[in-house]
Each structure stands twice: as C-alpha cells, then as structure tokens.
Coordinates of C-alpha atoms and ligand atoms in Angstrom, one line a residue:
M21 CA 12.4 -29.0 7.7
Q22 CA 12.9 -30.1 11.3
R23 CA 11.3 -27.0 12.5
R24 CA 8.4 -27.5 10.2
Q25 CA 7.8 -31.0 11.5
L26 CA 8.1 -29.8 15.1
F27 CA 5.4 -27.2 14.5
Q28 CA 3.1 -29.8 12.8
L29 CA 3.4 -32.1 15.8
A30 CA 3.1 -29.4 18.4
G31 CA 0.1 -27.9 16.5
A32 CA -1.6 -31.4 16.4
A33 CA -1.3 -31.8 20.1
A34 CA -2.9 -28.4 20.8
L35 CA -6.0 -28.7 18.6
T36 CA -8.6 -26.4 19.9
T37 CA -12.4 -26.9 20.0
A38 CA -12.7 -24.5 17.1
F39 CA -10.3 -26.5 15.1
S40 CA -12.0 -29.9 15.7
T41 CA -15.5 -28.5 15.0
F42 CA -14.0 -27.1 11.8
S43 CA -12.6 -30.5 10.8
K44 CA -15.9 -32.1 11.3
K45 CA -17.6 -29.5 9.1
V46 CA -15.0 -30.0 6.4
E47 CA -15.4 -33.8 6.5
A48 CA -19.2 -33.3 6.1
T49 CA -18.7 -31.4 2.9
G50 CA -16.6 -34.3 1.4
L51 CA -13.7 -31.9 0.8
S52 CA -10.2 -32.3 2.2
M53 CA -8.7 -30.4 5.1
P54 CA -6.1 -27.7 4.4
Q55 CA -2.7 -29.5 4.6
G56 CA 0.3 -28.9 6.8
V57 CA 2.2 -25.7 7.3
S58 CA 5.0 -24.4 5.1
L59 CA 7.4 -21.8 6.3
P60 CA 7.5 -18.9 6.3
I61 CA 3.9 -18.4 7.3
K62 CA 2.7 -15.3 5.5
L63 CA 0.1 -13.5 7.5
N64 CA 0.8 -10.0 6.2
F65 CA -1.2 -9.3 3.0
N66 CA -4.7 -10.6 3.6
E67 CA -4.3 -13.4 1.2
N68 CA -6.3 -16.7 1.4
S69 CA -3.8 -19.3 2.5
L70 CA -6.3 -22.1 1.7
G71 CA -5.5 -21.5 -2.0
M72 CA -8.1 -21.6 -4.7
S73 CA -10.8 -24.2 -5.5
A74 CA -9.7 -27.4 -7.1
K75 CA -12.2 -26.7 -9.9
A76 CA -10.6 -23.3 -10.5
K77 CA -7.2 -25.0 -10.8
K78 CA -8.6 -27.4 -13.3
A79 CA -10.2 -24.6 -15.3
I80 CA -6.9 -22.8 -15.5
S81 CA -5.0 -25.9 -16.7
D82 CA -7.8 -26.7 -19.2
S83 CA -7.5 -23.2 -20.6
L84 CA -3.8 -23.5 -21.5
D85 CA -4.5 -24.8 -25.0
I86 CA -6.7 -21.7 -25.8
G87 CA -4.3 -19.2 -24.3
F88 CA -3.5 -17.8 -27.8
R89 CA -7.1 -16.5 -28.1
Y90 CA -8.5 -13.3 -26.7
P91 CA -10.7 -14.2 -23.7
D92 CA -13.9 -12.3 -24.9
D93 CA -16.2 -15.3 -24.4
Q94 CA -14.9 -16.1 -20.9
R95 CA -15.1 -12.4 -19.9
E96 CA -18.7 -12.3 -21.1
E97 CA -19.6 -15.5 -19.3
L98 CA -18.1 -14.2 -16.1
I99 CA -19.9 -10.9 -16.3
G100 CA -23.1 -12.9 -16.9
L101 CA -22.5 -14.9 -13.8
I102 CA -21.8 -11.9 -11.6
A103 CA -24.9 -10.2 -13.0
K104 CA -27.0 -13.2 -12.1
K105 CA -25.5 -13.5 -8.6
F106 CA -26.5 -10.0 -7.7
N107 CA -29.5 -9.7 -9.9
L108 CA -28.1 -6.8 -11.9
A109 CA -27.9 -6.1 -15.6
T110 CA -24.6 -6.9 -17.4
N111 CA -24.0 -3.2 -18.1
Q112 CA -23.9 -2.6 -14.3
I113 CA -20.6 -4.5 -14.1
S114 CA -17.1 -3.3 -14.9
M115 CA -14.3 -5.9 -14.7
G116 CA -11.0 -4.9 -13.2
N117 CA -7.5 -6.3 -13.1
G118 CA -8.1 -6.8 -9.4
S119 CA -10.5 -4.4 -7.7
S120 CA -7.4 -2.1 -7.3
E121 CA -7.9 -1.2 -11.0
N122 CA -11.6 -0.6 -10.5
I123 CA -10.7 1.9 -7.7
Q124 CA -8.2 3.6 -9.8
A125 CA -10.6 3.9 -12.8
I126 CA -13.5 5.4 -10.8
V127 CA -11.3 7.8 -9.0
Q128 CA -9.7 8.9 -12.3
A129 CA -13.0 9.1 -14.1
L130 CA -14.6 11.3 -11.4
I131 CA -11.6 13.6 -11.4
I132 CA -11.7 14.0 -15.2
R133 CA -15.4 14.6 -15.2
A134 CA -15.1 17.3 -12.5
Q135 CA -12.2 19.0 -14.3
K136 CA -14.2 19.1 -17.6
N137 CA -16.9 20.9 -15.6
N138 CA -14.4 23.2 -14.0
T139 CA -15.5 22.0 -10.6
P140 CA -12.9 21.4 -7.8
I141 CA -12.8 17.9 -6.5
Q142 CA -11.3 16.3 -3.4
L143 CA -11.0 12.8 -1.9
V144 CA -12.1 12.3 1.8
V145 CA -11.1 9.1 3.5
P146 CA -11.2 7.7 7.1
D147 CA -7.7 7.1 8.5
P148 CA -6.4 4.5 8.6
T149 CA -7.9 2.7 5.7
F150 CA -6.8 0.8 2.5
N151 CA -4.8 3.5 0.8
Y152 CA -5.1 2.9 -3.0
A153 CA -7.8 5.5 -3.6
E154 CA -5.6 8.0 -1.7
L155 CA -2.5 7.1 -3.8
Y156 CA -4.4 7.4 -7.1
A157 CA -6.0 10.7 -6.1
Q158 CA -2.6 12.1 -5.0
A159 CA -1.0 11.0 -8.3
L160 CA -3.8 12.9 -10.1
G161 CA -3.1 16.0 -8.1
I162 CA -6.3 16.4 -6.1
S163 CA -6.3 17.1 -2.3
V164 CA -6.9 14.2 0.1
V165 CA -8.5 14.8 3.5
K166 CA -7.9 12.1 6.1
V167 CA -10.3 11.9 9.0
P168 CA -9.0 9.9 11.9
L169 CA -11.2 7.0 13.2
M170 CA -13.1 7.4 16.4
A171 CA -11.6 5.9 19.6
D172 CA -13.5 2.7 19.0
F173 CA -12.1 2.6 15.4
S174 CA -15.5 3.3 13.8
F175 CA -15.7 6.0 11.1
D176 CA -16.1 9.6 12.4
I177 CA -19.1 10.2 10.1
K178 CA -19.7 13.7 11.4
Q179 CA -16.2 14.8 10.6
L180 CA -16.2 13.0 7.2
Q181 CA -19.5 14.9 6.3
Q182 CA -18.0 18.1 7.5
A183 CA -14.9 17.8 5.4
A184 CA -17.2 17.6 2.4
E185 CA -19.6 20.4 3.5
Q186 CA -16.6 22.8 4.0
F187 CA -15.4 22.2 0.5
K188 CA -16.6 24.2 -2.5
G189 CA -16.8 21.5 -5.1
E190 CA -17.3 17.7 -5.4
T191 CA -16.2 15.1 -2.9
I192 CA -15.3 11.5 -3.4
F193 CA -15.6 9.5 -0.3
Y194 CA -13.7 6.2 -0.2
L195 CA -15.3 3.9 2.4
C196 CA -14.0 0.5 3.0
N197 CA -16.7 -1.8 4.5
P198 CA -15.5 -3.8 6.4
N199 CA -12.6 -1.5 6.8
N200 CA -9.0 -2.5 6.3
P201 CA -7.0 -2.6 8.7
T202 CA -9.7 -2.9 11.4
A203 CA -12.0 -5.6 9.9
M204 CA -14.9 -3.5 11.4
I205 CA -18.1 -2.9 9.6
T206 CA -20.1 0.3 9.3
P207 CA -23.7 -0.7 10.0
A208 CA -26.2 -0.3 7.1
T209 CA -28.5 1.9 9.1
T210 CA -25.7 4.5 9.6
L211 CA -24.2 4.2 6.1
F212 CA -27.4 4.1 4.1
D213 CA -28.9 7.1 6.1
W214 CA -25.9 9.1 5.3
I215 CA -25.7 8.2 1.6
N216 CA -29.5 8.5 1.1
T217 CA -29.4 12.1 2.4
A218 CA -26.1 13.2 0.8
P219 CA -26.2 15.6 -2.1
A220 CA -25.5 14.3 -5.7
H221 CA -22.0 15.9 -5.8
H222 CA -20.9 13.6 -3.0
F223 CA -19.8 10.3 -4.6
F224 CA -19.3 7.2 -2.5
I225 CA -16.9 4.4 -3.4
L226 CA -17.8 1.5 -1.2
D227 CA -15.0 -1.0 -1.2
E228 CA -16.5 -4.4 -0.3
A229 CA -13.4 -6.5 -0.8
Y230 CA -14.2 -8.6 2.3
A231 CA -18.0 -8.4 2.2
E232 CA -18.4 -12.2 1.7
L233 CA -16.6 -12.8 5.0
V234 CA -18.8 -10.5 7.2
Q235 CA -20.4 -12.1 10.2
N236 CA -22.1 -9.0 11.7
P237 CA -25.8 -8.9 10.7
D238 CA -25.8 -5.1 10.8
F239 CA -23.8 -5.1 7.5
K240 CA -25.6 -4.7 4.2
S241 CA -24.0 -4.4 0.8
G242 CA -24.1 -1.1 -1.0
I243 CA -25.6 -3.1 -3.9
E244 CA -29.0 -2.2 -2.4
L245 CA -28.3 1.4 -3.1
I246 CA -27.3 0.7 -6.7
K247 CA -30.6 -1.1 -7.1
A248 CA -32.3 2.0 -5.8
N249 CA -30.6 3.8 -8.8
K250 CA -28.1 5.9 -6.8
N251 CA -25.9 7.5 -9.4
N252 CA -23.4 8.6 -6.7
V253 CA -22.4 5.1 -5.5
A254 CA -20.0 2.5 -6.8
V255 CA -19.3 -0.8 -5.1
T256 CA -16.0 -2.7 -5.7
R257 CA -15.5 -6.4 -5.0
T258 CA -12.8 -9.0 -5.7
F259 CA -12.0 -12.6 -6.3
S260 CA -8.8 -12.2 -4.3
K261 CA -10.2 -13.0 -0.8
L262 CA -13.0 -15.5 -0.4
Y263 CA -12.0 -17.3 -3.6
G264 CA -8.2 -17.2 -3.1
L265 CA -7.4 -15.8 -6.6
A266 CA -5.3 -12.8 -5.6
G267 CA -2.6 -13.8 -8.1
Y268 CA -5.1 -14.0 -11.0
R269 CA -6.2 -10.4 -10.6
I270 CA -10.0 -10.4 -11.0
G271 CA -12.0 -7.7 -9.4
Y272 CA -15.2 -5.8 -10.4
L273 CA -17.1 -2.6 -9.9
L274 CA -20.9 -2.5 -9.6
G275 CA -23.0 0.6 -10.2
T276 CA -25.9 2.0 -12.2
E277 CA -25.5 1.9 -15.9
E278 CA -24.3 5.6 -15.8
V279 CA -21.7 5.0 -13.1
V280 CA -20.4 1.9 -14.8
A281 CA -20.1 3.8 -18.1
L282 CA -18.1 6.5 -16.3
A283 CA -15.7 4.0 -14.7
E284 CA -15.3 2.2 -18.0
S285 CA -14.2 5.4 -19.6
C286 CA -10.9 5.1 -17.6
M287 CA -10.6 1.4 -17.8
S288 CA -8.1 -0.4 -20.0
Y289 CA -9.7 -2.4 -22.8
D290 CA -9.6 -6.2 -22.7
N291 CA -8.2 -6.1 -19.1
T292 CA -9.5 -9.6 -18.1
N293 CA -7.0 -12.3 -18.5
L294 CA -8.1 -15.8 -19.6
A295 CA -6.7 -17.7 -16.6
G296 CA -8.3 -15.4 -14.1
A297 CA -11.6 -15.4 -16.0
V298 CA -11.9 -19.2 -16.1
A299 CA -10.8 -19.6 -12.5
A300 CA -13.4 -17.0 -11.4
I301 CA -16.2 -18.7 -13.4
A302 CA -15.3 -22.1 -11.9
S303 CA -15.2 -20.5 -8.4
L304 CA -18.6 -19.1 -8.7
Q305 CA -19.9 -22.5 -9.6
D306 CA -18.3 -24.2 -6.6
P307 CA -20.5 -23.5 -3.6
Q308 CA -18.7 -26.2 -1.6
F309 CA -15.4 -24.4 -1.9
E310 CA -17.1 -21.2 -0.8
Q311 CA -18.3 -23.0 2.3
L312 CA -14.8 -24.5 2.9
S313 CA -13.2 -21.1 2.5
L314 CA -15.6 -19.5 4.9
A315 CA -15.3 -22.3 7.5
T316 CA -11.5 -22.1 7.3
I317 CA -11.4 -18.4 7.9
N318 CA -14.0 -18.6 10.7
A319 CA -12.1 -21.4 12.4
S320 CA -8.8 -19.4 12.2
R321 CA -10.6 -16.4 13.6
Q322 CA -11.8 -18.3 16.6
I323 CA -8.4 -19.8 17.3
V324 CA -6.8 -16.3 17.3
Q325 CA -9.6 -14.6 19.2
K326 CA -9.4 -17.2 21.9
A327 CA -5.7 -16.8 22.3
L328 CA -5.9 -13.0 22.3
T329 CA -8.5 -13.2 25.0
E330 CA -6.4 -15.5 27.1
L331 CA -3.5 -13.2 26.8
G332 CA -5.5 -10.1 27.6
L333 CA -4.7 -8.4 24.2
K334 CA -7.5 -6.3 22.9
Y335 CA -8.9 -7.0 19.4
V336 CA -11.6 -5.7 17.1
D337 CA -14.3 -8.3 16.3
S338 CA -13.2 -9.4 12.9
N339 CA -15.5 -9.3 9.8
A340 CA -12.8 -10.3 7.3
N341 CA -9.8 -12.6 6.8
F342 CA -7.7 -10.5 9.2
I343 CA -7.8 -9.3 12.7
F344 CA -6.6 -6.0 14.2
H345 CA -5.2 -6.6 17.7
Q346 CA -3.2 -5.0 20.4
I347 CA 0.5 -5.7 21.0
K348 CA 2.1 -4.7 24.2
G349 CA 5.4 -3.1 23.2
D350 CA 6.8 -1.8 19.9
V351 CA 5.1 -3.2 16.8
K352 CA 8.1 -3.0 14.6
T353 CA 10.1 -5.0 17.1
Y354 CA 7.3 -7.5 17.3
Q355 CA 7.1 -7.8 13.5
Q356 CA 10.8 -8.4 13.4
R357 CA 10.8 -11.0 16.1
M358 CA 7.9 -12.9 14.4
K359 CA 9.9 -12.8 11.2
E360 CA 12.8 -14.4 13.0
H361 CA 10.4 -17.1 13.9
Q362 CA 9.4 -17.5 10.2
I363 CA 6.0 -15.7 10.7
Y364 CA 5.3 -12.6 8.6
V365 CA 2.7 -10.6 10.4
G366 CA 1.1 -7.4 9.2
R367 CA 2.2 -3.9 10.2
E368 CA 1.1 -1.0 12.3
F369 CA -1.3 1.4 10.8
L370 CA -0.6 4.9 12.0
P371 CA -2.0 7.0 13.6
I372 CA -3.1 4.0 15.6
Q373 CA -0.1 2.9 17.7
G374 CA 0.4 -0.5 19.4
W375 CA -1.9 -2.5 17.2
N376 CA -1.1 -5.0 14.5
R377 CA -3.1 -6.3 11.5
L378 CA -2.8 -10.1 11.3
T379 CA -4.1 -12.1 8.3
L380 CA -6.0 -15.2 9.2
G381 CA -4.2 -18.1 7.4
T382 CA -5.3 -21.7 7.7
P383 CA -6.2 -23.1 11.2
Q384 CA -3.0 -25.0 11.2
E385 CA -1.0 -21.9 10.5
M386 CA -2.9 -20.0 13.2
E387 CA -2.1 -22.8 15.7
V388 CA 1.6 -22.2 15.0
F389 CA 1.1 -18.4 15.3
V390 CA -0.7 -18.8 18.7
K391 CA 2.1 -21.0 20.1
T392 CA 4.6 -18.5 19.0
L393 CA 2.6 -15.6 20.5
K394 CA 2.3 -17.4 23.8
M395 CA 6.0 -18.1 23.8
F396 CA 6.5 -14.3 23.2
R397 CA 4.4 -13.7 26.3
E398 CA 6.5 -16.0 28.4
K399 CA 9.5 -13.9 27.3
G400 CA 7.6 -10.7 28.2
W401 CA 7.6 -9.5 24.6
V402 CA 3.9 -9.0 24.1
Ligands
LIG209 C1 -9.9 -3.2 1.1 C2 -9.2 -3.7 -0.1 N1 -9.6 -3.3 -1.3 C3 -9.0 -3.7 -2.4 C4 -8.0 -4.6 -2.3 C5 -7.3 -5.0 -3.6 O1 -7.7 -6.2 -4.0 P1 -7.5 -6.8 -5.5 O2 -6.7 -8.0 -5.3 O3 -8.9 -7.1 -5.9 O4 -6.9 -5.7 -6.3 C6 -7.5 -5.0 -1.1 C7 -6.3 -5.9 -1.0 O5 -5.8 -6.3 0.0 C8 -8.1 -4.5 0.1 O6 -7.7 -4.9 1.3

C-alpha cells in the first residue's frame, strides 16, 4: 500500500504535457479520469486498463435477471448494430467468442473445404505475428510457412507471395493489421494491390483487432475489399481492445455472404453470451467512451514514446494499444526485474531479439512505468 501511494505521489509530480492535455480533453467530455494505480501493473496482454464503459457495466448488471434466457434477441441486436456501423448486411457478420474463435473457425472451414476437394492447403504467416492462426492450423495438421519480417519490421510481401506461388494448392495468409507485436500497419496501397491481384485460391484473413486505434492515415480496413465482393477475404475484429471487454469474449468476422457462411459452418451455435452481448451493444452506443478510450491510449503512447526517445531506445511508431521497443540487455532479465518492481511487461518475440512488447495501460500506469524504466537506466540495466 505504501508503495502504491508513493507511486501515485511521484507520478503526480511528474505529469507530462501529454498527460495534462489528456486531462483537459477528458474533462471536456464530462467523463471522469482513470483513477489511481493498483499493483501489479499488467502491461503484458494488450488489455485496456481503462476498463469498460460505465454504460456497458450497467447493461451487464441490468441483464442479471434475464440470465436464464437464451440471448437470441441481444445477439440479433448486436449483429444489427455491427451491420449498421459498417454498412454491411447482417449475413455478412459471424459472431465469435472473442475474435480468437473467428480465426479458429475460418482456418478450420478453409481446411475442411480444401480437403473435401482433395486440394493441399497451407498457412503462410509473417514472423513474428499473433500466433493463433498458426496454432489452429498446426492442430489440424497442415503445414505452416513463417516468413520473417523485413529489417524495418514490415511484412516481406515478396517472400510471402513466393511461399504461396511455390506451393501446389491453396494458401491461407494470416495478416494482422496492425501487426502484433510490432503495432505497425501495412499500408492499404500495398495490401490492396496484393489482394486485388492474388488468385482466388489465395485466401486472406485480415486480423484487425486493433484497427480502431490506428493513427497512420495509410491504413484502410479490409472491409473495403469485402464491399468489393472479394470471396477470398475475411476481416476479424474484437470488442476486447478499444471497448475494454476482453473478459466478455465478443469478437466477429466480416466477409461476403459466402465467406461468412463458410466460417459459420465451423462455428459453435449460440456462442454469444448474454453479458458480453449487452455490454457490446451498450459500448457501440457510447461514443463518449470510445473517445475517452482512444484519448487514454493516445496519451499513454505519448508518455512512453517521449521517455523512450529521451533514453535513446528505439521503438516502432505504435498504431495499437501496445508499443514494440528496444531494450539494451537481455529481455528475460528485464522482464524479471520489472516483475520484481510490480510491473508485468510483455515478452520478446523471436526471431527479433532485444525488443519488448509493452501494453499501453492508463497514463497514470505509464508514468509509473517510465519512472521505473528511468531508474533501470540509472542502474545501467536498459
Ligand atoms: C492480433 C490479435 N488478434 C486477436 C486477438 C484475440 O482477441 P479476442 O479477445 O477477440 O479473442 C488478440 C488478442 O490479444 C490479438 O492481439
């Protein structure tokens, strides 16, 4: 407790410009600032430390009395709202128990379809990236080709394409945009040119878990490709990040009617839980919370980027609620030392050595992180 108070005081004394601009913005929305820091500070799983919208909380508690009913109405309402948000038809949306389930379903459905047609199928992924597609593909026994990122951490598109061209059969590409762990986007010009000229037996899963947090104007959602009727594209999205609902497991897949029907063939029935559905509905109807969530992440990003610059530690411009940055020294030792200081940072993502993925928590949490990082520098640890 003492330590917690100490950090709060120390953090208050060291408010950065980014933080005070943020406070003013929050006050202008009439919402309250994120409160103090509890330990340990968890900056390792790309969660949204702000927590969910107050309206989402209320929707969950209001739903307790109807928890004995199946949530068909709420699921339908949520699908309707998502369809409206993206200007798609309701049969272009497949709900998932988190977007993890959507990724699993589309990978499995593509494999089953290829096997029925006696066509070999493989998965091709950049490396490193979020590894669920790879894990599901491996479990289903197909080969996975991993193509290392370029020196600047962008996708090596030529090598990715070549991996598919050299293969006699279908290829599933899993492309995370922005990528996890780098928080780097692949510009729309590059990505769309590739997909628009790719043959139909190359299928693209575009994981846009962090799309709402992108700052770079060169990013465009793959939803445009779906609107252009591409039957070899699926986009996955989630309520876990911007809306802070990771524990309620609401994700979705968007595609043409044909792609959604395919994904649904491997999706468990009635997979949307009531609490998650009502929280997601309330979140979509709370633009002020969206604004607060974005402002919080942006302020935290500025605090960390400023400190990394001061310390001369390289980082990738972040387009998500995490930042990939250099650590001088062994990353596992750094992780352990941070843990001893009650801060759980992310991990190293091989084959990239000497870099760490750090989740952007609340600005208050990041002030504590920065103080600790600077203390590590004084000790010669980073
Ligand atoms: C790139 C990416 N995709 C998907 C997910 C899974 O999210 P969900 O909570 O929707 O299953 C994550 C979670 O961290 C992620 O980083």
